[in-house]
Coordinates of C-alpha atoms in Angstrom, one line a residue:
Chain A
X4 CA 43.2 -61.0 13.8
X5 CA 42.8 -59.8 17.4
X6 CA 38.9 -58.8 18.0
X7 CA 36.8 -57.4 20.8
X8 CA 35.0 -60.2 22.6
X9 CA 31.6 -59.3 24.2
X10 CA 29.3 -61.3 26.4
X11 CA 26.4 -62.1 27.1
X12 CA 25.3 -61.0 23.6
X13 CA 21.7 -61.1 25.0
X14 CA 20.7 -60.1 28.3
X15 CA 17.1 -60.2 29.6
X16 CA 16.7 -58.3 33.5
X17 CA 13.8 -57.1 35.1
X18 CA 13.5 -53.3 36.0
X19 CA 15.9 -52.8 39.2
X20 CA 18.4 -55.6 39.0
X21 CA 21.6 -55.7 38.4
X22 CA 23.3 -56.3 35.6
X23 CA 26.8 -56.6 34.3
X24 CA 28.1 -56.3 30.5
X25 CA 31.2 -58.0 30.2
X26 CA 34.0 -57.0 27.5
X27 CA 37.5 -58.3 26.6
X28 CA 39.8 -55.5 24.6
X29 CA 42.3 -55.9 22.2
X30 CA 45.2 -57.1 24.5
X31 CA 47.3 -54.4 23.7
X32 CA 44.8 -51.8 23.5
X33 CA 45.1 -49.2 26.4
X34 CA 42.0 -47.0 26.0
X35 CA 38.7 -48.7 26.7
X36 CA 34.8 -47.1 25.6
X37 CA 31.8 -47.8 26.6
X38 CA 28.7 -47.0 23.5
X39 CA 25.2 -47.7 23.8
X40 CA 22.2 -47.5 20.9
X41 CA 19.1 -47.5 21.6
X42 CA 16.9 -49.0 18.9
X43 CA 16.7 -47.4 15.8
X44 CA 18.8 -44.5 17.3
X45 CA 22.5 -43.3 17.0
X46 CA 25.4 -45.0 18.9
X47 CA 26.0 -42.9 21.9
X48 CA 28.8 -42.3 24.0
X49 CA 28.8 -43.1 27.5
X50 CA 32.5 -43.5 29.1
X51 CA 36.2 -44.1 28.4
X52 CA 38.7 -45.1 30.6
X53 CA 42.4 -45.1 30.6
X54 CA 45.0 -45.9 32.9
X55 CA 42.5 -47.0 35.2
X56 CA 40.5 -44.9 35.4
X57 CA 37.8 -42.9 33.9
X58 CA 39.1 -40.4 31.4
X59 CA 35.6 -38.6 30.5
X60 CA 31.8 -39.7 31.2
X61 CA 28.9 -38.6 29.3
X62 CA 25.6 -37.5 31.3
X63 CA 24.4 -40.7 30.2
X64 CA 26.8 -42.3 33.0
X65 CA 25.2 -41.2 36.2
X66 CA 25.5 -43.0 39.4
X67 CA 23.6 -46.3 38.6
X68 CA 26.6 -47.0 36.0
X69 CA 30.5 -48.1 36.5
X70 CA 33.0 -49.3 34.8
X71 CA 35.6 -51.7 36.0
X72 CA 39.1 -53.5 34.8
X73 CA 38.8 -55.7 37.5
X74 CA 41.8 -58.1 36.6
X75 CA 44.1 -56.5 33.4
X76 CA 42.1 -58.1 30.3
X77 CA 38.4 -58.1 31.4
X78 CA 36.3 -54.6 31.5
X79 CA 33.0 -54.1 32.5
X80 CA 29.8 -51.9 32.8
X81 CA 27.7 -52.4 35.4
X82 CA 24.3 -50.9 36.0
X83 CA 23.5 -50.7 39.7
X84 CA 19.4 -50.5 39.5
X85 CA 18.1 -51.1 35.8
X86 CA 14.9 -48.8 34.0
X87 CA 13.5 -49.6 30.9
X88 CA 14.8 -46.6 29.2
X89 CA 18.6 -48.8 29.6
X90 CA 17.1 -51.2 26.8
X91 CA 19.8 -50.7 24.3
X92 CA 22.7 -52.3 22.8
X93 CA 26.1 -51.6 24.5
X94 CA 29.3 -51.8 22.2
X95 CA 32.8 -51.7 24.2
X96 CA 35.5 -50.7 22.3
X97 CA 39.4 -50.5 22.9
X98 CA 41.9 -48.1 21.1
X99 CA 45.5 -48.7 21.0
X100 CA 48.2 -45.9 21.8
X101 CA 50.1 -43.8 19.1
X102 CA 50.3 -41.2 16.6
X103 CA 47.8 -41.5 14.3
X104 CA 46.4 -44.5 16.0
X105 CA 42.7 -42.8 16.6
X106 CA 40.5 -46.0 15.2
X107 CA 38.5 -47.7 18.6
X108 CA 37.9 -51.2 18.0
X109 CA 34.6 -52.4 18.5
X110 CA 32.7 -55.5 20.0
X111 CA 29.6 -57.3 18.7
X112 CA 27.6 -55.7 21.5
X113 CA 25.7 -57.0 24.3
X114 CA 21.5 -56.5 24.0
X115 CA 20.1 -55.4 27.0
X116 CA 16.4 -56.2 27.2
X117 CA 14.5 -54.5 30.5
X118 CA 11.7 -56.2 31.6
Chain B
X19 CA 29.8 -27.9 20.4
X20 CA 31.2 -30.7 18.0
X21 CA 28.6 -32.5 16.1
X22 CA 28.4 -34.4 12.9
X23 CA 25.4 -34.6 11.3
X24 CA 24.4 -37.1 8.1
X25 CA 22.2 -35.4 5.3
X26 CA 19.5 -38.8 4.8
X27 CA 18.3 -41.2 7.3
X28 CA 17.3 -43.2 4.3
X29 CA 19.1 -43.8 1.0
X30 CA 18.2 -46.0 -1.7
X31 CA 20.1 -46.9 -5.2
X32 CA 20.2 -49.6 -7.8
X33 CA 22.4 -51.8 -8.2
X34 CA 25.4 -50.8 -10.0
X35 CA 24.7 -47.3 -9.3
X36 CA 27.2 -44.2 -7.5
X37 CA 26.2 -44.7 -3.6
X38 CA 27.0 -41.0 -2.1
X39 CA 26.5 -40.8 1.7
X40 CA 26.5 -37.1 3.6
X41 CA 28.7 -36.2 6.5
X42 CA 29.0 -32.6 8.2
X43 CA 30.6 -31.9 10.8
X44 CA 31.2 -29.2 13.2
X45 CA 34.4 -28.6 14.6
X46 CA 36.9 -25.8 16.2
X47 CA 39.9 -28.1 15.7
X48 CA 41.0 -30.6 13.7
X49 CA 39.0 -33.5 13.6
X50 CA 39.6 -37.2 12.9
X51 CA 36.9 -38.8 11.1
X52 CA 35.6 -42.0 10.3
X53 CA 32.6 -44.1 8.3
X54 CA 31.5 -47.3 10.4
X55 CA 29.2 -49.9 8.8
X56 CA 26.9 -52.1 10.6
X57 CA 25.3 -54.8 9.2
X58 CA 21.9 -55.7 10.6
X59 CA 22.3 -57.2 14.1
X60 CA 25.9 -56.8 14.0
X61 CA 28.6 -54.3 15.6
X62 CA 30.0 -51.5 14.1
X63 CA 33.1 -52.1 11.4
X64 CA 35.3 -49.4 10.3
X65 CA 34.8 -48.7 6.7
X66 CA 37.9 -46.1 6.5
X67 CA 39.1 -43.0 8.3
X68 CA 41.0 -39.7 8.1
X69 CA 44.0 -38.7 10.3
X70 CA 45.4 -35.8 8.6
X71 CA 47.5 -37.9 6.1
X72 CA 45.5 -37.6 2.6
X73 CA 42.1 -35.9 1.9
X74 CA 41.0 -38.6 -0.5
X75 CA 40.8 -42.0 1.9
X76 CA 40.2 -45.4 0.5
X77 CA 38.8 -48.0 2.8
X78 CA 37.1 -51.5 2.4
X79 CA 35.1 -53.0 0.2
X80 CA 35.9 -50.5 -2.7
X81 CA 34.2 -47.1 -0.6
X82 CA 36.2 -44.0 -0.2
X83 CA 35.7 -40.4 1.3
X84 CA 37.0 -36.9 0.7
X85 CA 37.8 -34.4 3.2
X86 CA 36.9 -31.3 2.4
X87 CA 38.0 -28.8 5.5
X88 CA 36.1 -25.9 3.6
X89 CA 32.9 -27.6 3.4
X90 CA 33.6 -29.3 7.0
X91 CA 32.8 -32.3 4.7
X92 CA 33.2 -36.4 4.9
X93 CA 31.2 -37.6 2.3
X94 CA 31.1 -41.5 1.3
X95 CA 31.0 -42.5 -1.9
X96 CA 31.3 -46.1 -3.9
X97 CA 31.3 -46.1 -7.7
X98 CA 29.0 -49.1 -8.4
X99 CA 26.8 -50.7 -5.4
X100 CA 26.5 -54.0 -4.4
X101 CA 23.7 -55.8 -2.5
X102 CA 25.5 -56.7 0.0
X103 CA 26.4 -53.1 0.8
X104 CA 23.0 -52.9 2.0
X105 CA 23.5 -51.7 6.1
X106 CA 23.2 -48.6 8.4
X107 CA 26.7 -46.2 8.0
X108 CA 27.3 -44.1 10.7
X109 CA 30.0 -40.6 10.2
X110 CA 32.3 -40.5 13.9
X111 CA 34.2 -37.8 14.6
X112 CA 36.6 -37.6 17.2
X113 CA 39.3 -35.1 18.3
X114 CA 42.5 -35.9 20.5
X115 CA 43.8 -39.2 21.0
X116 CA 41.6 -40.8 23.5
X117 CA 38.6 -39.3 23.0
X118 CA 35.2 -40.3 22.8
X119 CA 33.6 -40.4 19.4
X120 CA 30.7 -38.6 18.7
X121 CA 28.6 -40.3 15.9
X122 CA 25.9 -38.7 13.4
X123 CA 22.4 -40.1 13.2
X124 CA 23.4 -43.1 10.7
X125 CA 22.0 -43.2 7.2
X126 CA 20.3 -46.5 5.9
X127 CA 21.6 -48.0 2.7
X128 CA 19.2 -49.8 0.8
X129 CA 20.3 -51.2 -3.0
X130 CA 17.8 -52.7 -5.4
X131 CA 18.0 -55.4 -7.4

């Protein structure tokens, strides 16, 4: 059965680098999400995108985020400058298109630990 | 604003016993609605969801939910739980075909022996 592939599943950054959650959607899957939950909290929502571009941001998603389908299967979420408060775990998830077709797939998440 | 909200961060019920998790939500059009189940350290599985086919919705594992548009109600119930239903279920509601879902607070399921 096709899945959502995430990696790393752990990532461990000091405060201000860079870091770089990678996802791979469903293959045919044409609507792409970005979650994130922070320990012990709710899943949040923090951007879609669709036909390249981003359909709707939450105020989550300021500047230090973006999102990129950089080559047609990958899709990632960058964070330019990280803070402790981005310690979470981010879920992508992809959504096919259709009537009635609402379910968003979602991967195993990626950890984020800020140091 | 659209919100869901789950009634119990924290249930807990024997073994064997009805497992009835809460969902609200709040909504000026019609909504889509979903259960998700996450078991510890794990991503989020769907459980079952409602399109606007049937009220009553059967999903995995032997767990359904009734929509109830007058109560703005989701509710999850199974008849008899199992110890290895033990997880955190989350309500998501969403509203047009590519939108975001917007999730409740979660409500932990514990089941004793």
């Amino acid at each position: 059965e096709p899945e959502v592939t995430q990696t790393p599943s752990h990532q461990v950054t000091q405060m201000g680098q860079e870091v770089i959650l990678r996802c791979v959607p469903i293959s045919n899957h044409l609507y792409f999400y970005w979650y994130r939950q922070i320990l012990g909290q709710k899943v949040e929502f923090l951007v879609s995108f669709y036909n390249n571009e981003i359909s709707e941001k939450s105020e989550i998603f300021d500047d230090q985020f973006s999102v990129e389908r950089p080559d047609g299967s990958n899709f990632t979420l960058k964070i330019r400058s990280t803070k402790l408060e981005d310690s979470a775990m981010y879920f992508c998830a992809s959504k096919t298109l259709g009537q009635g077709a609402n379910e968003q797939f979602f991967g195993p998440g990626t950890r984020l630990t800020v140091l | 604003a659209q919100s869901v909200t789950q009634l119990g961060s924290h249930v807990s019920v024997s073994e064997g016993a009805l497992v009835l998790l809460r969902c609200n939500y709040s909504s000026s059009v019609p909504p889509y609605l979903f259960w998700y189940v996450q078991y510890p350290n794990q991503g989020l599985q769907l459980l079952l969801k409602y399109t606007s086919a049937a009220t009553l919705v059967k999903g995995i594992n032997g767990f359904e939910a009734e929509f109830k548009k007058s109560e703005t109600s989701f509710h999850l119930t199974k008849p008899s739980a199992h110890m290895s239903d033990a997880a955190e279920y989350f309500c998501a509601v969403t509203f047009n075909q590519g939108g975001k879902l917007i999730f409740g607070q979660g409500t932990e399921l514990s089941v004793k022996p």
